[in-house]
Tab-separated table of C-alpha atoms in Angstrom:
chain	number	residue	atom	x	y	z
A	1	MET	CA	16.782	28.280	-58.024
A	2	GLU	CA	15.335	29.422	-54.720
A	3	GLU	CA	12.204	27.527	-53.533
A	4	ARG	CA	8.883	29.089	-54.261
A	5	LYS	CA	7.059	29.349	-50.910
A	6	GLY	CA	3.238	28.957	-50.777
A	7	PHE	CA	0.495	28.773	-48.170
A	8	GLY	CA	1.260	27.005	-44.879
A	9	SER	CA	-2.259	25.509	-44.577
A	10	ASN	CA	-5.479	25.136	-46.466
A	11	PHE	CA	-7.210	27.338	-43.875
A	12	GLY	CA	-4.645	30.032	-44.521
A	13	PHE	CA	-5.336	29.754	-48.301
A	14	LEU	CA	-9.057	29.833	-47.819
A	15	MET	CA	-8.944	32.923	-45.517
A	16	ALA	CA	-6.681	34.683	-48.051
A	17	ALA	CA	-8.969	33.730	-51.038
A	18	VAL	CA	-12.102	34.762	-49.112
A	19	GLY	CA	-10.320	37.957	-47.982
A	20	SER	CA	-9.597	38.667	-51.648
A	21	ALA	CA	-13.207	38.152	-52.568
A	22	VAL	CA	-14.622	39.982	-49.558
A	23	GLY	CA	-14.098	43.757	-50.083
A	24	LEU	CA	-15.773	47.127	-50.439
A	25	GLY	CA	-17.968	45.748	-53.317
A	26	ASN	CA	-19.672	43.437	-50.842
A	27	ILE	CA	-20.401	46.211	-48.329
A	28	TRP	CA	-21.714	49.114	-50.504
A	29	GLY	CA	-22.398	47.326	-53.847
A	30	PHE	CA	-24.177	44.085	-53.157
A	31	PRO	CA	-26.960	45.155	-50.760
A	32	ASN	CA	-27.680	48.292	-52.767
A	33	LYS	CA	-27.798	46.470	-56.181
A	34	MET	CA	-29.842	43.640	-54.649
A	35	GLY	CA	-32.494	46.006	-53.331
A	36	ALA	CA	-32.655	48.113	-56.548
A	37	SER	CA	-32.815	45.057	-58.831
A	38	GLY	CA	-35.687	43.169	-57.422
A	39	GLY	CA	-34.557	42.054	-53.986
A	40	PHE	CA	-34.768	38.238	-53.790
A	41	THR	CA	-35.081	38.076	-57.553
A	42	PHE	CA	-31.633	39.592	-57.904
A	43	LEU	CA	-30.278	37.195	-55.215
A	44	ILE	CA	-31.489	34.140	-57.125
A	45	ILE	CA	-30.036	35.423	-60.430
A	46	TYR	CA	-26.706	36.147	-58.589
A	47	LEU	CA	-26.601	32.745	-57.190
A	48	ILE	CA	-27.327	31.106	-60.586
A	49	LEU	CA	-24.566	33.167	-62.198
A	50	ALA	CA	-22.316	32.346	-59.268
A	51	VAL	CA	-22.766	28.596	-60.107
A	52	ILE	CA	-22.660	28.638	-63.932
A	53	CYS	CA	-20.048	31.388	-64.236
A	54	GLY	CA	-18.435	32.162	-60.872
A	55	PHE	CA	-17.703	28.582	-59.974
A	56	ILE	CA	-16.504	27.734	-63.534
A	57	VAL	CA	-14.109	30.721	-63.670
A	58	MET	CA	-13.014	30.311	-60.097
A	59	LEU	CA	-12.218	26.671	-60.441
A	60	GLY	CA	-10.509	27.267	-63.813
A	61	GLU	CA	-8.272	29.985	-62.401
A	62	LEU	CA	-7.273	28.007	-59.290
A	63	ALA	CA	-6.535	24.995	-61.430
A	64	LEU	CA	-4.494	27.090	-63.973
A	65	GLY	CA	-2.491	28.644	-61.108
A	66	ARG	CA	-1.791	25.341	-59.331
A	67	LYS	CA	-0.889	23.401	-62.466
A	68	THR	CA	1.677	25.921	-63.662
A	69	GLY	CA	2.849	27.130	-60.278
A	70	LYS	CA	3.056	30.630	-61.787
A	71	GLY	CA	1.400	34.063	-61.562
A	72	ALA	CA	-1.227	35.172	-64.049
A	73	ILE	CA	1.027	36.302	-66.909
A	74	ALA	CA	3.356	33.337	-66.775
A	75	ALA	CA	0.539	30.837	-66.285
A	76	TYR	CA	-1.209	31.775	-69.481
A	77	ARG	CA	2.079	31.768	-71.434
A	78	ALA	CA	2.938	28.308	-70.124
A	79	ILE	CA	-0.359	26.645	-70.983
A	80	SER	CA	-1.684	28.383	-74.197
A	81	LYS	CA	-0.471	29.480	-77.526
A	82	LYS	CA	-3.569	31.463	-78.636
A	83	PHE	CA	-4.299	33.099	-75.242
A	84	LYS	CA	-0.837	33.632	-73.850
A	85	TRP	CA	-1.336	37.337	-73.515
A	86	VAL	CA	-4.568	37.191	-71.445
A	87	GLY	CA	-2.634	37.227	-68.119
A	88	TRP	CA	-1.760	40.836	-68.830
A	89	LEU	CA	-5.519	41.744	-68.687
A	90	GLY	CA	-5.687	40.324	-65.140
A	91	VAL	CA	-2.548	42.236	-63.967
A	92	ALA	CA	-3.637	45.543	-65.620
A	93	SER	CA	-7.139	45.054	-63.864
A	94	ALA	CA	-5.534	44.437	-60.539
A	95	PHE	CA	-3.242	47.497	-61.019
A	96	LEU	CA	-6.034	49.924	-61.966
A	97	ILE	CA	-8.364	48.602	-59.209
A	98	MET	CA	-5.563	49.024	-56.681
A	99	SER	CA	-5.305	52.746	-57.614
A	100	PHE	CA	-8.769	53.650	-56.397
A	101	TYR	CA	-9.035	50.850	-53.855
A	102	CYS	CA	-6.133	52.346	-51.846
A	103	ALA	CA	-7.854	55.812	-51.961
A	104	LEU	CA	-11.117	54.326	-50.627
A	105	GLY	CA	-9.141	52.283	-47.994
A	106	GLY	CA	-7.636	55.547	-46.951
A	107	TYR	CA	-11.100	57.133	-46.592
A	108	CYS	CA	-11.956	54.122	-44.292
A	109	ILE	CA	-8.963	54.747	-42.069
A	110	LYS	CA	-9.887	58.363	-41.938
A	111	TYR	CA	-13.372	57.395	-40.700
A	112	VAL	CA	-11.978	55.148	-37.964
A	113	VAL	CA	-9.904	58.194	-36.740
A	114	LEU	CA	-12.900	60.421	-37.036
A	115	ASN	CA	-15.055	58.105	-34.817
A	116	VAL	CA	-12.223	57.916	-32.314
A	117	GLY	CA	-12.298	61.692	-32.303
A	118	ASN	CA	-16.039	61.655	-31.710
A	119	LEU	CA	-15.723	59.235	-28.886
A	120	PHE	CA	-13.277	61.437	-26.992
A	121	GLY	CA	-14.687	64.738	-28.171
A	122	THR	CA	-11.440	65.839	-29.876
A	123	GLY	CA	-10.901	68.288	-32.674
A	124	PHE	CA	-10.474	65.603	-35.300
A	125	GLY	CA	-13.969	64.311	-34.813
A	126	SER	CA	-17.001	65.463	-36.920
A	127	ASN	CA	-17.510	68.565	-34.676
A	128	GLY	CA	-21.236	68.556	-34.982
A	129	MET	CA	-21.297	68.470	-38.840
A	130	ASN	CA	-23.522	65.980	-40.552
A	131	GLY	CA	-22.206	63.045	-42.652
A	132	GLY	CA	-22.529	64.929	-45.981
A	133	ASP	CA	-20.704	68.003	-44.803
A	134	VAL	CA	-17.898	65.835	-43.182
A	135	PHE	CA	-17.478	63.874	-46.399
A	136	GLY	CA	-17.572	66.902	-48.669
A	137	ALA	CA	-14.982	68.685	-46.562
A	138	PHE	CA	-12.731	65.644	-46.609
A	139	LEU	CA	-12.964	65.253	-50.490
A	140	THR	CA	-11.917	68.873	-50.929
A	141	ASN	CA	-9.100	68.558	-48.424
A	142	GLN	CA	-6.663	67.095	-51.025
A	143	GLY	CA	-3.698	66.900	-48.695
A	144	GLU	CA	-5.560	64.880	-46.032
A	145	GLY	CA	-6.926	62.560	-48.699
A	146	VAL	CA	-3.542	61.895	-50.178
A	147	ILE	CA	-2.055	61.183	-46.696
A	148	TYR	CA	-4.595	58.626	-45.758
A	149	GLY	CA	-4.430	56.951	-49.232
A	150	LEU	CA	-0.733	56.661	-48.974
A	151	ILE	CA	-0.983	55.118	-45.481
A	152	PHE	CA	-3.197	52.436	-46.898
A	153	VAL	CA	-0.710	51.823	-49.732
A	154	VAL	CA	2.137	51.399	-47.320
A	155	LEU	CA	0.104	49.087	-45.133
A	156	THR	CA	-0.700	46.872	-48.094
A	157	MET	CA	2.950	46.899	-49.285
A	158	LEU	CA	4.245	45.854	-45.831
A	159	ILE	CA	1.960	42.872	-45.690
A	160	VAL	CA	2.875	41.666	-49.222
A	161	MET	CA	6.506	42.211	-48.500
A	162	GLY	CA	6.256	39.660	-45.670
A	163	GLY	CA	5.555	36.923	-48.195
A	164	VAL	CA	2.712	34.480	-48.813
A	165	SER	CA	2.791	32.547	-45.520
A	166	GLY	CA	4.534	35.263	-43.423
A	167	GLY	CA	2.500	38.251	-44.492
A	168	ILE	CA	-0.758	37.496	-46.464
A	169	GLU	CA	-1.640	34.311	-44.702
A	170	LYS	CA	-0.948	35.636	-41.292
A	171	PHE	CA	-2.968	38.790	-41.826
A	172	CYS	CA	-5.998	37.038	-43.406
A	173	GLY	CA	-5.859	34.146	-40.787
A	174	ILE	CA	-6.507	36.758	-37.992
A	175	GLY	CA	-8.368	39.544	-40.074
A	176	MET	CA	-11.064	37.359	-41.617
A	177	PRO	CA	-12.385	35.780	-38.459
A	178	ALA	CA	-12.248	39.244	-36.789
A	179	LEU	CA	-14.249	40.649	-39.646
A	180	PHE	CA	-16.979	37.943	-39.146
A	181	VAL	CA	-17.198	38.827	-35.437
A	182	MET	CA	-17.475	42.594	-36.077
A	183	LEU	CA	-20.013	42.025	-38.762
A	184	LEU	CA	-22.193	40.037	-36.311
A	185	ILE	CA	-21.964	42.783	-33.666
A	186	CYS	CA	-23.045	45.405	-36.196
A	187	ILE	CA	-25.869	43.167	-37.608
A	188	ILE	CA	-27.398	42.644	-34.161
A	189	ARG	CA	-27.347	46.378	-33.458
A	190	ALA	CA	-28.623	47.424	-36.899
A	191	CYS	CA	-31.475	44.894	-37.042
A	192	THR	CA	-32.744	45.813	-33.536
A	193	LEU	CA	-33.167	49.516	-34.481
A	194	PRO	CA	-36.789	50.867	-34.846
A	195	GLY	CA	-37.696	50.777	-38.464
A	196	ALA	CA	-34.898	48.421	-39.499
A	197	VAL	CA	-37.510	46.135	-41.045
A	198	ASN	CA	-37.695	48.332	-44.072
A	199	GLY	CA	-34.149	47.670	-44.789
A	200	LEU	CA	-34.750	43.898	-44.757
A	201	LYS	CA	-37.801	44.471	-47.119
A	202	TYR	CA	-35.641	46.587	-49.490
A	203	MET	CA	-33.159	43.735	-49.760
A	204	PHE	CA	-35.420	40.720	-49.909
A	205	VAL	CA	-39.081	41.566	-51.030
A	206	PRO	CA	-39.435	41.766	-54.813
A	207	GLY	CA	-40.905	45.061	-55.957
A	208	TRP	CA	-40.709	46.773	-52.543
A	209	ALA	CA	-38.176	49.403	-53.631
A	210	VAL	CA	-40.408	50.499	-56.544
A	211	ALA	CA	-43.735	50.419	-54.515
A	212	ASN	CA	-42.217	52.599	-51.831
A	213	GLY	CA	-40.457	55.138	-54.133
A	214	VAL	CA	-36.943	54.206	-53.301
A	215	ILE	CA	-36.299	53.725	-57.032
A	216	ALA	CA	-38.342	55.067	-59.867
A	217	GLU	CA	-38.961	51.855	-61.871
A	218	ALA	CA	-37.973	48.210	-61.871
A	219	PRO	CA	-35.030	47.371	-64.075
A	220	SER	CA	-35.409	45.025	-66.977
A	221	ILE	CA	-34.360	41.346	-66.599
A	222	PHE	CA	-31.507	41.924	-68.764
A	223	ASN	CA	-30.271	44.755	-66.664
A	224	VAL	CA	-30.632	42.630	-63.533
A	225	ILE	CA	-28.518	39.896	-65.158
A	226	SER	CA	-25.907	42.440	-66.229
A	227	THR	CA	-25.790	44.078	-62.769
A	228	ALA	CA	-25.600	40.686	-61.011
A	229	GLY	CA	-22.882	39.513	-63.361
A	230	GLY	CA	-20.691	42.669	-62.844
A	231	GLN	CA	-21.138	42.437	-59.151
A	232	MET	CA	-20.209	38.766	-59.179
A	233	PHE	CA	-16.977	39.382	-60.994
A	234	PHE	CA	-15.876	42.265	-58.788
A	235	SER	CA	-17.060	40.561	-55.533
A	236	LEU	CA	-15.517	37.114	-56.241
A	237	SER	CA	-12.190	38.586	-57.460
A	238	ILE	CA	-12.297	36.618	-60.681
A	239	GLY	CA	-11.034	37.688	-64.069
A	240	MET	CA	-8.292	39.781	-62.400
A	241	GLY	CA	-5.536	37.155	-61.963
A	242	ALA	CA	-5.864	36.995	-58.168
A	243	MET	CA	-7.206	33.493	-58.017
A	244	ILE	CA	-4.616	32.234	-60.488
A	245	THR	CA	-1.928	33.766	-58.311
A	246	TYR	CA	-3.293	32.372	-55.059
A	247	GLY	CA	-3.848	28.944	-56.676
A	248	SER	CA	-0.203	28.863	-57.666
A	249	TYR	CA	0.717	28.827	-53.990
A	250	LEU	CA	-1.643	25.964	-53.122
A	251	ASP	CA	-0.339	22.551	-52.332
A	252	LYS	CA	-1.248	19.645	-54.545
A	253	LYS	CA	-2.900	17.696	-51.713
A	254	GLU	CA	-5.685	20.326	-51.355
A	255	HIS	CA	-9.149	19.807	-52.899
A	256	LEU	CA	-9.602	22.600	-55.631
A	257	GLU	CA	-13.250	21.847	-56.280
A	258	LYS	CA	-14.247	22.033	-52.583
A	259	ASN	CA	-12.158	25.173	-52.117
A	260	ALA	CA	-13.803	26.888	-55.038
A	261	VAL	CA	-17.263	26.221	-53.626
A	262	LEU	CA	-16.216	27.274	-50.170
A	263	ILE	CA	-14.887	30.675	-51.410
A	264	ILE	CA	-18.087	31.423	-53.338
A	265	VAL	CA	-20.370	30.523	-50.457
A	266	MET	CA	-18.351	32.426	-47.851
A	267	ASP	CA	-18.154	35.488	-50.113
A	268	THR	CA	-21.839	35.466	-50.782
A	269	LEU	CA	-22.607	34.912	-47.027
A	270	VAL	CA	-20.484	38.090	-46.169
A	271	ALA	CA	-22.149	40.070	-48.892
A	272	LEU	CA	-25.543	39.216	-47.360
A	273	MET	CA	-24.202	39.966	-43.808
A	274	ALA	CA	-22.972	43.303	-44.988
A	275	GLY	CA	-26.426	44.005	-46.327
A	276	LEU	CA	-27.950	43.071	-42.927
A	277	CYS	CA	-25.588	45.442	-41.314
A	278	VAL	CA	-25.889	48.431	-43.591
A	279	MET	CA	-29.500	48.583	-44.951
A	280	PRO	CA	-31.527	48.089	-41.808
A	281	ALA	CA	-29.421	50.903	-40.192
A	282	ARG	CA	-29.770	53.127	-43.186
A	283	PHE	CA	-33.603	52.774	-43.394
A	284	ALA	CA	-33.950	53.057	-39.602
A	285	LEU	CA	-31.789	56.131	-38.805
A	286	ASP	CA	-31.154	58.005	-42.248
A	287	PRO	CA	-33.995	57.009	-44.464
A	288	GLU	CA	-33.271	59.834	-46.973
A	289	GLY	CA	-29.408	59.166	-47.178
A	290	PRO	CA	-27.550	57.733	-50.176
A	291	ILE	CA	-28.146	54.083	-50.612
A	292	GLY	CA	-25.116	52.858	-52.626
A	293	GLY	CA	-21.551	53.581	-53.519
A	294	PRO	CA	-19.030	55.500	-51.497
A	295	LYS	CA	-21.726	57.880	-50.177
A	296	LEU	CA	-23.472	54.881	-48.501
A	297	LEU	CA	-20.315	54.167	-46.464
A	298	PHE	CA	-19.150	57.718	-45.703
A	299	ILE	CA	-22.292	59.795	-45.477
A	300	THR	CA	-25.272	57.508	-44.693
A	301	MET	CA	-23.472	55.276	-42.269
A	302	GLN	CA	-21.742	58.083	-40.485
A	303	ASN	CA	-25.147	59.788	-40.106
A	304	VAL	CA	-26.375	56.512	-38.597
A	305	PHE	CA	-23.608	56.368	-35.991
A	306	ASP	CA	-24.091	60.092	-35.197
A	307	SER	CA	-27.871	59.410	-34.631
A	308	MET	CA	-27.130	56.763	-32.031
A	309	GLY	CA	-25.890	59.443	-29.603
A	310	GLY	CA	-23.564	59.278	-26.685
A	311	ALA	CA	-20.658	56.901	-26.725
A	312	ILE	CA	-22.577	54.132	-28.376
A	313	GLY	CA	-22.533	55.761	-31.899
A	314	PRO	CA	-18.784	56.320	-32.031
A	315	ILE	CA	-17.981	52.910	-30.619
A	316	PHE	CA	-20.134	51.243	-33.356
A	317	GLY	CA	-18.635	53.678	-35.858
A	318	ILE	CA	-15.115	52.555	-34.921
A	319	ILE	CA	-16.174	48.763	-35.098
A	320	PHE	CA	-17.872	49.313	-38.459
A	321	TYR	CA	-15.113	51.195	-40.150
A	322	LEU	CA	-12.401	48.835	-38.747
A	323	LEU	CA	-14.186	45.895	-40.368
A	324	VAL	CA	-14.348	47.884	-43.609
A	325	VAL	CA	-10.609	48.520	-43.401
A	326	LEU	CA	-10.112	44.783	-42.850
A	327	ALA	CA	-12.216	43.914	-45.890
A	328	ALA	CA	-10.326	46.566	-47.986
A	329	VAL	CA	-6.836	45.381	-46.948
A	330	SER	CA	-7.639	41.681	-47.474
A	331	SER	CA	-8.605	42.571	-51.104
A	332	SER	CA	-5.856	44.977	-51.791
A	333	ILE	CA	-3.088	42.590	-50.718
A	334	SER	CA	-4.383	40.026	-53.301
A	335	LEU	CA	-4.375	42.683	-55.914
A	336	LEU	CA	-0.837	43.779	-55.148
A	337	GLU	CA	0.354	40.219	-55.015
A	338	THR	CA	-1.125	39.617	-58.558
A	339	VAL	CA	1.011	42.348	-59.888
A	340	VAL	CA	4.165	41.486	-57.826
A	341	ALA	CA	4.058	37.724	-58.266
A	342	HIS	CA	5.024	37.781	-61.970
A	343	PHE	CA	8.210	39.767	-61.465
A	344	VAL	CA	9.221	37.927	-58.308
A	345	ASP	CA	8.862	34.577	-60.123
A	346	LYS	CA	10.766	35.864	-63.141
A	347	ALA	CA	13.631	37.064	-60.834
A	348	ARG	CA	13.667	33.624	-59.038
A	349	GLU	CA	13.781	31.728	-62.378
A	350	GLU	CA	16.751	33.812	-63.604
A	351	GLY	CA	18.634	32.957	-60.453
A	352	LYS	CA	18.418	36.358	-58.960
A	353	GLY	CA	16.907	35.315	-55.684
A	354	ASP	CA	13.747	36.464	-53.978
A	355	ARG	CA	13.340	40.080	-54.816
A	356	ARG	CA	9.879	40.388	-53.366
A	357	LYS	CA	10.640	43.541	-51.308
A	358	LYS	CA	12.107	45.301	-54.276
A	359	TYR	CA	9.169	44.504	-56.703
A	360	SER	CA	6.636	45.211	-53.933
A	361	LEU	CA	8.135	48.699	-53.423
A	362	ILE	CA	8.295	49.426	-57.126
A	363	ALA	CA	4.743	48.384	-57.729
A	364	SER	CA	3.515	50.166	-54.683
A	365	ILE	CA	5.165	53.508	-55.795
A	366	LEU	CA	3.487	53.184	-59.261
A	367	ILE	CA	0.093	52.389	-57.617
A	368	ALA	CA	0.626	55.288	-55.145
A	369	LEU	CA	1.050	57.745	-58.133
A	370	LEU	CA	-2.434	56.819	-59.492
A	371	CYS	CA	-3.855	56.699	-55.951
A	372	VAL	CA	-2.653	60.242	-55.425
A	373	LEU	CA	-4.568	61.271	-58.615
A	374	VAL	CA	-7.837	59.640	-57.345
A	375	CYS	CA	-7.318	61.322	-53.907
A	376	VAL	CA	-6.616	64.785	-55.375
A	377	ASP	CA	-9.625	64.355	-57.671
A	378	GLY	CA	-11.873	63.750	-54.660
A	379	LEU	CA	-14.513	61.794	-56.482
A	380	GLY	CA	-14.756	64.564	-59.058
A	381	SER	CA	-15.071	67.346	-56.492
A	382	ASN	CA	-11.890	69.300	-57.427
A	383	GLY	CA	-12.160	70.094	-61.186
A	384	ILE	CA	-9.711	67.488	-62.485
A	385	ALA	CA	-12.147	64.604	-63.360
A	386	PRO	CA	-11.380	62.926	-66.728
A	387	TRP	CA	-14.356	64.497	-68.516
A	388	GLU	CA	-13.047	67.936	-67.537
A	389	LEU	CA	-9.376	67.210	-68.489
A	390	LEU	CA	-10.165	65.401	-71.691
A	391	LYS	CA	-13.150	67.506	-72.704
A	392	LEU	CA	-15.602	64.532	-72.586
A	393	ASP	CA	-18.710	66.574	-71.862
A	394	GLY	CA	-21.118	63.946	-73.315
A	395	TYR	CA	-19.635	61.010	-71.498
A	396	LYS	CA	-19.853	61.837	-67.881
A	397	GLY	CA	-21.178	58.533	-66.747
A	398	TRP	CA	-17.878	56.657	-66.833
A	399	SER	CA	-15.646	59.703	-66.439
A	400	ASP	CA	-17.292	61.649	-63.589
A	401	CYS	CA	-14.143	61.015	-61.536
A	402	TRP	CA	-10.931	59.007	-61.778
A	403	LEU	CA	-12.339	56.285	-59.700
A	404	ASP	CA	-15.192	55.729	-62.250
A	405	PHE	CA	-12.747	55.994	-65.051
A	406	PHE	CA	-10.444	53.254	-63.708
A	407	ASP	CA	-13.340	51.170	-62.743
A	408	MET	CA	-14.820	51.363	-66.277
A	409	ILE	CA	-11.563	50.001	-67.723
A	410	SER	CA	-10.995	47.293	-65.158
A	411	GLU	CA	-14.364	45.999	-63.994
A	412	GLY	CA	-16.312	47.146	-67.074
A	413	VAL	CA	-14.030	45.685	-69.790
A	414	PHE	CA	-10.879	43.830	-68.732
A	415	MET	CA	-12.341	41.510	-66.010
A	416	PRO	CA	-15.343	40.080	-67.919
A	417	LEU	CA	-13.265	39.976	-71.111
A	418	GLY	CA	-10.538	38.142	-69.290
A	419	GLY	CA	-13.082	35.666	-67.848
A	420	LEU	CA	-14.648	35.075	-71.171
A	421	LEU	CA	-11.267	34.402	-72.939
A	422	MET	CA	-10.220	32.020	-70.083
A	423	THR	CA	-13.381	29.823	-70.481
A	424	LEU	CA	-12.932	29.802	-74.286
A	425	MET	CA	-9.206	28.679	-73.705
A	426	ILE	CA	-10.146	25.908	-71.347
A	427	GLY	CA	-13.302	24.776	-73.324
A	428	TRP	CA	-11.854	24.976	-76.820
A	429	GLU	CA	-8.126	25.075	-76.817
A	430	ILE	CA	-6.516	23.083	-73.907
A	431	GLY	CA	-9.644	21.144	-73.052
A	432	PRO	CA	-11.685	20.934	-69.789
A	433	GLU	CA	-9.921	17.699	-68.973
A	434	VAL	CA	-6.824	19.779	-68.000
A	435	VAL	CA	-8.751	21.186	-65.064
A	436	LYS	CA	-10.192	17.677	-64.249
A	437	ASN	CA	-6.638	16.283	-64.108
A	438	GLU	CA	-5.504	19.046	-61.872
A	439	CYS	CA	-8.466	18.685	-59.481
A	440	GLU	CA	-7.712	14.876	-59.313
A	441	ALA	CA	-3.955	15.377	-58.978
A	442	THR	CA	-4.108	13.804	-55.478
A	443	GLU	CA	-5.350	10.372	-55.086
A	444	GLY	CA	-8.928	10.233	-53.648
A	445	HIS	CA	-9.886	13.677	-55.044
A	446	LYS	CA	-12.507	13.132	-57.620
A	447	MET	CA	-14.020	15.978	-59.634
A	448	SER	CA	-17.648	15.161	-59.152
A	449	SER	CA	-18.776	18.263	-61.059
A	450	TYR	CA	-16.846	17.440	-64.264
A	451	PRO	CA	-19.768	16.767	-66.622
A	452	PHE	CA	-21.374	20.082	-65.459
A	453	PHE	CA	-18.072	21.930	-65.572
A	454	LYS	CA	-17.364	20.641	-69.149
A	455	VAL	CA	-20.781	21.724	-70.509
A	456	CYS	CA	-20.684	25.072	-68.909
A	457	CYS	CA	-17.042	25.821	-69.888
A	458	LYS	CA	-17.676	25.101	-73.540
A	459	TYR	CA	-21.213	26.566	-74.106
A	460	ILE	CA	-23.107	28.035	-71.153
A	461	THR	CA	-20.454	30.169	-69.428
A	462	PRO	CA	-19.077	31.794	-72.512
A	463	LEU	CA	-22.590	32.743	-73.603
A	464	CYS	CA	-23.242	34.274	-70.096
A	465	MET	CA	-19.981	36.045	-70.156
A	466	ILE	CA	-20.696	37.624	-73.560
A	467	LEU	CA	-24.132	38.925	-72.103
A	468	ILE	CA	-22.369	40.215	-69.004
A	469	LEU	CA	-19.654	41.911	-71.008
A	470	TYR	CA	-22.185	43.478	-73.256
A	471	GLY	CA	-24.220	44.592	-70.285
A	472	GLN	CA	-21.193	46.100	-68.668
A	473	LEU	CA	-20.301	47.969	-71.828
A	474	LYS	CA	-23.903	49.236	-72.164
A	475	SER	CA	-24.139	50.369	-68.567
A	476	PHE	CA	-20.870	52.317	-68.746
A	477	PHE	CA	-21.154	53.840	-72.237
A	478	PHE	CA	-24.838	53.976	-73.087
């Protein structure tokens, strides 16, 4: 049987894992949800959930992957009788997320091109239109949306075809440090704008958003917990099989416990940095613009760069949208690898050799079909949203567009359910000591957090997961 190749270094693994966690959710979701949910209060709740849920699920998935040396589906099959089907939830989540992630990634590439056009005064720039008009025209230009979405699919596919060390590790080893540098440049510019302090108050001062009319009323503590929990799952890339897959490529000599902590800390740091980049600029230069979701990225931020004037605006626009593309690609390759890894491993075990390129192509074609649907839909702009096709007039919240529909199934149901079932499996079927033994597989690596991990995995984390799952279902359907 052909050798299964993994990461060449722990730095490469860390950059890939952090890249998987750092994505569009950090940039448009975290700062908006933080500000609308109590500012610093939300941050504290998020950090608590990251410790008692995020760390537990992250470490469990990394240990499960490394112990079995298999992707999400085969890993569950190898280690559990009762939960052997749970891996399919992760792969299905990754597949559905990829379908709209590639569309959004294509939007990001489009905006890099648009700002290049603005810099040189060409016809493919914004041509004097404001951010809302540019984005609206793009959403209804179905052909252009499909082209950019497919470019993103192909880019992701080519990196995954290159393999773990030759493709994913190389890209993330360069892309993640570059993303940090570009974020710092944008933060310095955003925080030195007149009026930028209001963006910082929105993010960090409890009650500021309500007192200043940004949101109508403060959410309940349960809604804050639910929002923070949903953001944590999507942001950390847990519950979707990605960390099981990446863990399966990790060398036995590496310290799992330390790596899990580093991934969570670095992802949270990037989320806060994204907020420091986006929110001060929004409140300084486009105080009436959208404050969350795709419109924050593609309307508000483009208005911000247009407001800077001269060559400075387009230059910062190019830098900003390039960093968003890097964040999107680093996440999309982990999603595609989660889908591809199972079939590549299966072919290798059957003696058919490494068929990575074949399965990467097949998976990418299937993802591209759903991506085309999301692009043609144009975030519900073109009359083919699920509620319109399926006559779901009373359920527009989760079916406004195909992006929301796929997000509801993956982030709303499959991911928190998968995380819940994994903690129940570790806590009550195979036992937390399985994770402890894997963390201590190399001499000198002691799992110092084991008592905490054991209590959380058996009692605290499952309870929190049930609350998060209930909150997600409630937010989508009620």
